[in-house]
Coordinates of C-alpha atoms in Angstrom, one line a residue:
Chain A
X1 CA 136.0 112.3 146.1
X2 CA 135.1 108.9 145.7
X3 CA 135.8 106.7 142.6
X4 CA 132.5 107.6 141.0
X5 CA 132.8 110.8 142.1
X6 CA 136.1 110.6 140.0
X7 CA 134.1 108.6 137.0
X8 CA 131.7 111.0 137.0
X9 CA 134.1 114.1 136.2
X10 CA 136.3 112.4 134.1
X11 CA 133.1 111.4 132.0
X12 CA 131.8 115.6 132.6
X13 CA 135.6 116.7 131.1
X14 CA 135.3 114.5 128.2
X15 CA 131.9 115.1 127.6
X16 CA 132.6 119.1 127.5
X17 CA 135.9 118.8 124.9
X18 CA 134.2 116.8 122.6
X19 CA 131.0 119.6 122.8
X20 CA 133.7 121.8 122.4
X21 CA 135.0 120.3 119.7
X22 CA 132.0 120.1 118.0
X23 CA 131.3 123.5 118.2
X24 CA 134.2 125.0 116.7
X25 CA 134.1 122.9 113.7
X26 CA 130.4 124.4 113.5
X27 CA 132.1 127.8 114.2
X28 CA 133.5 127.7 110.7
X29 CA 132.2 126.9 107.4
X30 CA 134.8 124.9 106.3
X31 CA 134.8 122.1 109.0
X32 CA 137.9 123.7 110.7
X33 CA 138.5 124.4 114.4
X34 CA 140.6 126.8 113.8
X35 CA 139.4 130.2 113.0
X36 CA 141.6 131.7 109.6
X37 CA 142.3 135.6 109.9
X38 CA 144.0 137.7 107.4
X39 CA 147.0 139.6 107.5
X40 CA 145.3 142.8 109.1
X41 CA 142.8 140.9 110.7
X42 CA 146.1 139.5 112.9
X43 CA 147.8 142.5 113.4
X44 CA 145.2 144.2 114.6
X45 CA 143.7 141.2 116.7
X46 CA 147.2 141.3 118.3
X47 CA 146.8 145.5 119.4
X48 CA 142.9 144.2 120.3
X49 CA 144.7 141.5 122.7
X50 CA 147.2 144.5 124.0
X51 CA 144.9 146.7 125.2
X52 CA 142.5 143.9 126.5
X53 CA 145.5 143.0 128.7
X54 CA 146.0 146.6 129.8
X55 CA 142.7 147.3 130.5
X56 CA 142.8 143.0 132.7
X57 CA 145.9 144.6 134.6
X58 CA 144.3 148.0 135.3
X59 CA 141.4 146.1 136.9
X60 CA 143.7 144.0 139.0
X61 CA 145.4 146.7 140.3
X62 CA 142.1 148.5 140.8
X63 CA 140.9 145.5 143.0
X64 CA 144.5 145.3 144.7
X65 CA 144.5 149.0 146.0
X66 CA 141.0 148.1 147.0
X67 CA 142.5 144.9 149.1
X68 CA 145.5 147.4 150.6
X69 CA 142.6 149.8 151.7
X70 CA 141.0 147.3 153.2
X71 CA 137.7 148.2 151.7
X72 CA 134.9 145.3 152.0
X73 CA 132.9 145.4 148.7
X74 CA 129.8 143.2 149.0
X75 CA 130.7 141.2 146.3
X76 CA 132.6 138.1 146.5
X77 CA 136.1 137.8 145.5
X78 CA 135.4 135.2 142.1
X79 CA 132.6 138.0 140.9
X80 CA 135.3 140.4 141.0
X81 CA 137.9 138.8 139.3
X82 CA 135.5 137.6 136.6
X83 CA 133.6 141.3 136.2
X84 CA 138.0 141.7 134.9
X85 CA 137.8 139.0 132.7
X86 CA 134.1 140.2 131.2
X87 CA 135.1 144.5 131.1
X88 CA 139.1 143.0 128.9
X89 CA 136.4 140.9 127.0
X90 CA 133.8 143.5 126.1
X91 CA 136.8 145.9 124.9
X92 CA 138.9 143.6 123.1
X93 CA 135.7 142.8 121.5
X94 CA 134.7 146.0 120.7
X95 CA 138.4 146.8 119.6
X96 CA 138.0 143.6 116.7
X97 CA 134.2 144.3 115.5
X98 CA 135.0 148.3 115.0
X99 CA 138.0 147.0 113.5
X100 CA 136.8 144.4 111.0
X101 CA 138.6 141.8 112.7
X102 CA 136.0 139.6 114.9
X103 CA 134.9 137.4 112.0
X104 CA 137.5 135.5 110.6
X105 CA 137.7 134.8 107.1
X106 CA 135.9 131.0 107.1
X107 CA 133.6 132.2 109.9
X108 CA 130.2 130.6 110.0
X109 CA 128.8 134.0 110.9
X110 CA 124.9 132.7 111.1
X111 CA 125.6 129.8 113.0
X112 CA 128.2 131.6 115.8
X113 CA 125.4 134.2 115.9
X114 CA 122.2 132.1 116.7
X115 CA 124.9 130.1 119.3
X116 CA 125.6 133.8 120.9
X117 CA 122.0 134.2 121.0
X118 CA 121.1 131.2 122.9
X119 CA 124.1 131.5 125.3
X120 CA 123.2 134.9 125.8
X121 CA 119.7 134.5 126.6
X122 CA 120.1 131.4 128.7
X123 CA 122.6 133.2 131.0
X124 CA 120.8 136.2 131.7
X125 CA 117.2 134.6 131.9
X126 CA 118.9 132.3 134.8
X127 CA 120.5 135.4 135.9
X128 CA 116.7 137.5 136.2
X129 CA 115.6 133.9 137.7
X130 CA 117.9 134.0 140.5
X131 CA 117.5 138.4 141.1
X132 CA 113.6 136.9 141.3
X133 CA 114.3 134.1 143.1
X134 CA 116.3 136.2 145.9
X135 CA 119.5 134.0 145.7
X136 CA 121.8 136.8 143.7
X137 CA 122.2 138.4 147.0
X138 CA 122.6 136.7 150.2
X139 CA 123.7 138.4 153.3
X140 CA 123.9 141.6 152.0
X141 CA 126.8 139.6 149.4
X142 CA 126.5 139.7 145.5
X143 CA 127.0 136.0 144.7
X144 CA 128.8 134.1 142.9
X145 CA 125.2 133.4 140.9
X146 CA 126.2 136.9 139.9
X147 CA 128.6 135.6 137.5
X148 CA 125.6 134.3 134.3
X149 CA 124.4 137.3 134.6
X150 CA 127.6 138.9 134.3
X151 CA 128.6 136.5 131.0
X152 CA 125.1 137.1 129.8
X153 CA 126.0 140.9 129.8
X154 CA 129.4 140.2 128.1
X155 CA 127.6 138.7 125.2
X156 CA 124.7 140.9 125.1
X157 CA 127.5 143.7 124.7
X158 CA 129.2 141.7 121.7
X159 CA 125.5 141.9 119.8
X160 CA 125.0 145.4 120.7
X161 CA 128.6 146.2 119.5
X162 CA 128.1 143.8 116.2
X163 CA 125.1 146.0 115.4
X164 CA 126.4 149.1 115.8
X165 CA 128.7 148.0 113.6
X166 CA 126.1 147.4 110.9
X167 CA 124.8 150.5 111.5
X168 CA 128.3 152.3 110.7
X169 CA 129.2 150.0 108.0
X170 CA 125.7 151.1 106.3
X171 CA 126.5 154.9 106.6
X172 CA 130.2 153.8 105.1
X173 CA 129.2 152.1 101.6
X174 CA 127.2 154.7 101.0
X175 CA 129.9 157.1 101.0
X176 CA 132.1 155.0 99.8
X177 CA 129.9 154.8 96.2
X178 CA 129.5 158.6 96.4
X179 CA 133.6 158.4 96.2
X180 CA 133.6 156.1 93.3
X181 CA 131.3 158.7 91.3
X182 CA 133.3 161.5 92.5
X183 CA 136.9 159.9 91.4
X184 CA 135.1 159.8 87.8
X185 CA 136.3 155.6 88.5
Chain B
X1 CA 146.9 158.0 101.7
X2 CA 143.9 156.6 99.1
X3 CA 145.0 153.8 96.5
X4 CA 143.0 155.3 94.0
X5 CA 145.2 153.3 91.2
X6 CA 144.1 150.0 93.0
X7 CA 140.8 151.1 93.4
X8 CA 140.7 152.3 89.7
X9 CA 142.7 148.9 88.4
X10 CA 140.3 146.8 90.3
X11 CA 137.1 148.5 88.7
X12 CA 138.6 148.6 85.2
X13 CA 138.5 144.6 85.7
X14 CA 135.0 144.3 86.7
X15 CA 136.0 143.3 90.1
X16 CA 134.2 143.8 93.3
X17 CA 135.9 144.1 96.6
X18 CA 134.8 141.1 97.8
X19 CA 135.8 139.5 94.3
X20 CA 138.9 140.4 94.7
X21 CA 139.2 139.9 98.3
X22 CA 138.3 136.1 97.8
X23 CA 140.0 136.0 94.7
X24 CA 143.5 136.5 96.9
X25 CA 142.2 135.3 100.6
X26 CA 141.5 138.3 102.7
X27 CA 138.5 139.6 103.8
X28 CA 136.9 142.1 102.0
X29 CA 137.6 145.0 104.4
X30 CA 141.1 143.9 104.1
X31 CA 140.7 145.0 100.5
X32 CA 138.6 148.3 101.4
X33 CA 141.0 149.5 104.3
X34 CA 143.7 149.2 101.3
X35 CA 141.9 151.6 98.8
X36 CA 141.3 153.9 101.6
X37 CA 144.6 153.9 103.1
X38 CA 143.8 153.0 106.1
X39 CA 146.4 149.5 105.9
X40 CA 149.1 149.3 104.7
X41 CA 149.7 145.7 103.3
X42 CA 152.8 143.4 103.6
X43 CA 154.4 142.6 100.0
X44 CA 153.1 139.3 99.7
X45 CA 149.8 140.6 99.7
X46 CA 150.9 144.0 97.3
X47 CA 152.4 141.2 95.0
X48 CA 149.0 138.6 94.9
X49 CA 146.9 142.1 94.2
X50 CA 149.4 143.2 91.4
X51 CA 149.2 139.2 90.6
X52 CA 144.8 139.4 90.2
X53 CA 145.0 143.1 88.5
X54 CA 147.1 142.1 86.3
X55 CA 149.3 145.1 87.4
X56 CA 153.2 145.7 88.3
X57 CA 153.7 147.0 91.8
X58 CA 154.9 150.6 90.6
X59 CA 151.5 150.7 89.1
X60 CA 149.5 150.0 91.6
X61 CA 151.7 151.1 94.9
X62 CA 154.5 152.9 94.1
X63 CA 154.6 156.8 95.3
X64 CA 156.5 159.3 92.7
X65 CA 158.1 161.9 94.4
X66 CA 156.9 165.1 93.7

């Protein structure tokens, strides 16, 4: 790499912390990076984050056993390791939203959902363009094109989850009025 | 087990859940898994509820023994 090569990344990294940066603040209505969680929202973030891990270490040895069989998957090796990351991901985000414990308390829940949105779509419209385009494939290989698509999927889950949860928490403050009535409260 | 005593202390103040839940800093289903029993909260947050109900801890979360 040459030194404006070198320039050129540096100036990409810095670029991409301070977007970053920017972001999270957005991410919370009070101007904060950091995202505030209750008591219970922790504790059970922290079981959310244990089973996430087992279900990232089940994977890998999944993908190892495939690797001592010697079994060629027509995928590449990064699609694999990331289709881990996006199946912990989807679970330890299903874990949190069923649980009450994905928004945290000084969440800018609007904004981070429009962002989600847009992420969401952008990846998997690039991910149809490249199915269309014939590039996803190529040799008879998933590539690692593969990988939009797959985040695009991983956030598409976290909306279908976060409305299921509506759906649920509907159903529940209705019942939970018809115990207020009933406990003569 | 249902905290129907917190439940009942909470309505007897005119408070909603989420009232009360901003009034001591958790979220409201914080305050919901509570009444249901569903949580079981640490004492620094049995002490701020007591603290907004106006309420002793026996009130509110102590279990007589039967």
């Amino acid at each position: 790499m040459n030194i404006y090569g070198f320039l050129g990344f540096v100036c990409g990294v810095a670029v991409s912390v301070l977007l970053v940066w920017v972001l999270l603040r957005r991410f919370n209505t009070d101007g904060k990076t950091k995202t505030e969680y209750d008591e219970r929202q922790k504790v059970t973030r922290g079981v959310g984050f244990m089973y996430a891990f087992y279900v990232l270490a089940a994977w890998v040895v999944v993908l190892i056993a495939i690797d001592m069989m010697e079994v060629k998957l027509p995928v590449t090796d990064t699609v694999l390791y990331f289709t881990g990351i996006v199946v912990s991901g989807l679970f330890l985000s299903w874990y949190c939203i069923m649980h009450d414990a994905y928004w945290g308390m000084n969440s800018n829940v609007k904004f981070y959902t429009r962002f989600l949105i847009a992420i969401g779509a952008l990846n998997i419209i690039a991910g149809i363009g490249e199915i269309v385009s014939g590039d996803m494939v190529v040799d008879g290989v998933l590539s690692n094109l593969f990988i939009n698509f797959e985040a695009g999927i991983l956030i598409l889950g976290i909306g279908v989850f976060l409305l299921i949860k509506k759906h649920r928490d509907g159903k529940d403050s209705a019942e939970d009025d018809d115990e207020v009535t009933e406990s003569g409260i | 087990m249902k905290n129907l005593r917190m439940k009942a202390a909470r309505v007897s103040k005119d408070l909603s859940q989420d009232q009360l839940a901003k009034a001591i800093g958790v979220s409201r289903q914080t305050i919901n898994a509570i009444e249901k029993g569903d949580y079981n909260p640490t004492i620094n947050l049995c002490i701020a509820i007591c603290k907004a109900l106006d309420k002793t801890l026996d009130e509110l979360f102590w279990e007589e023994q039967e």
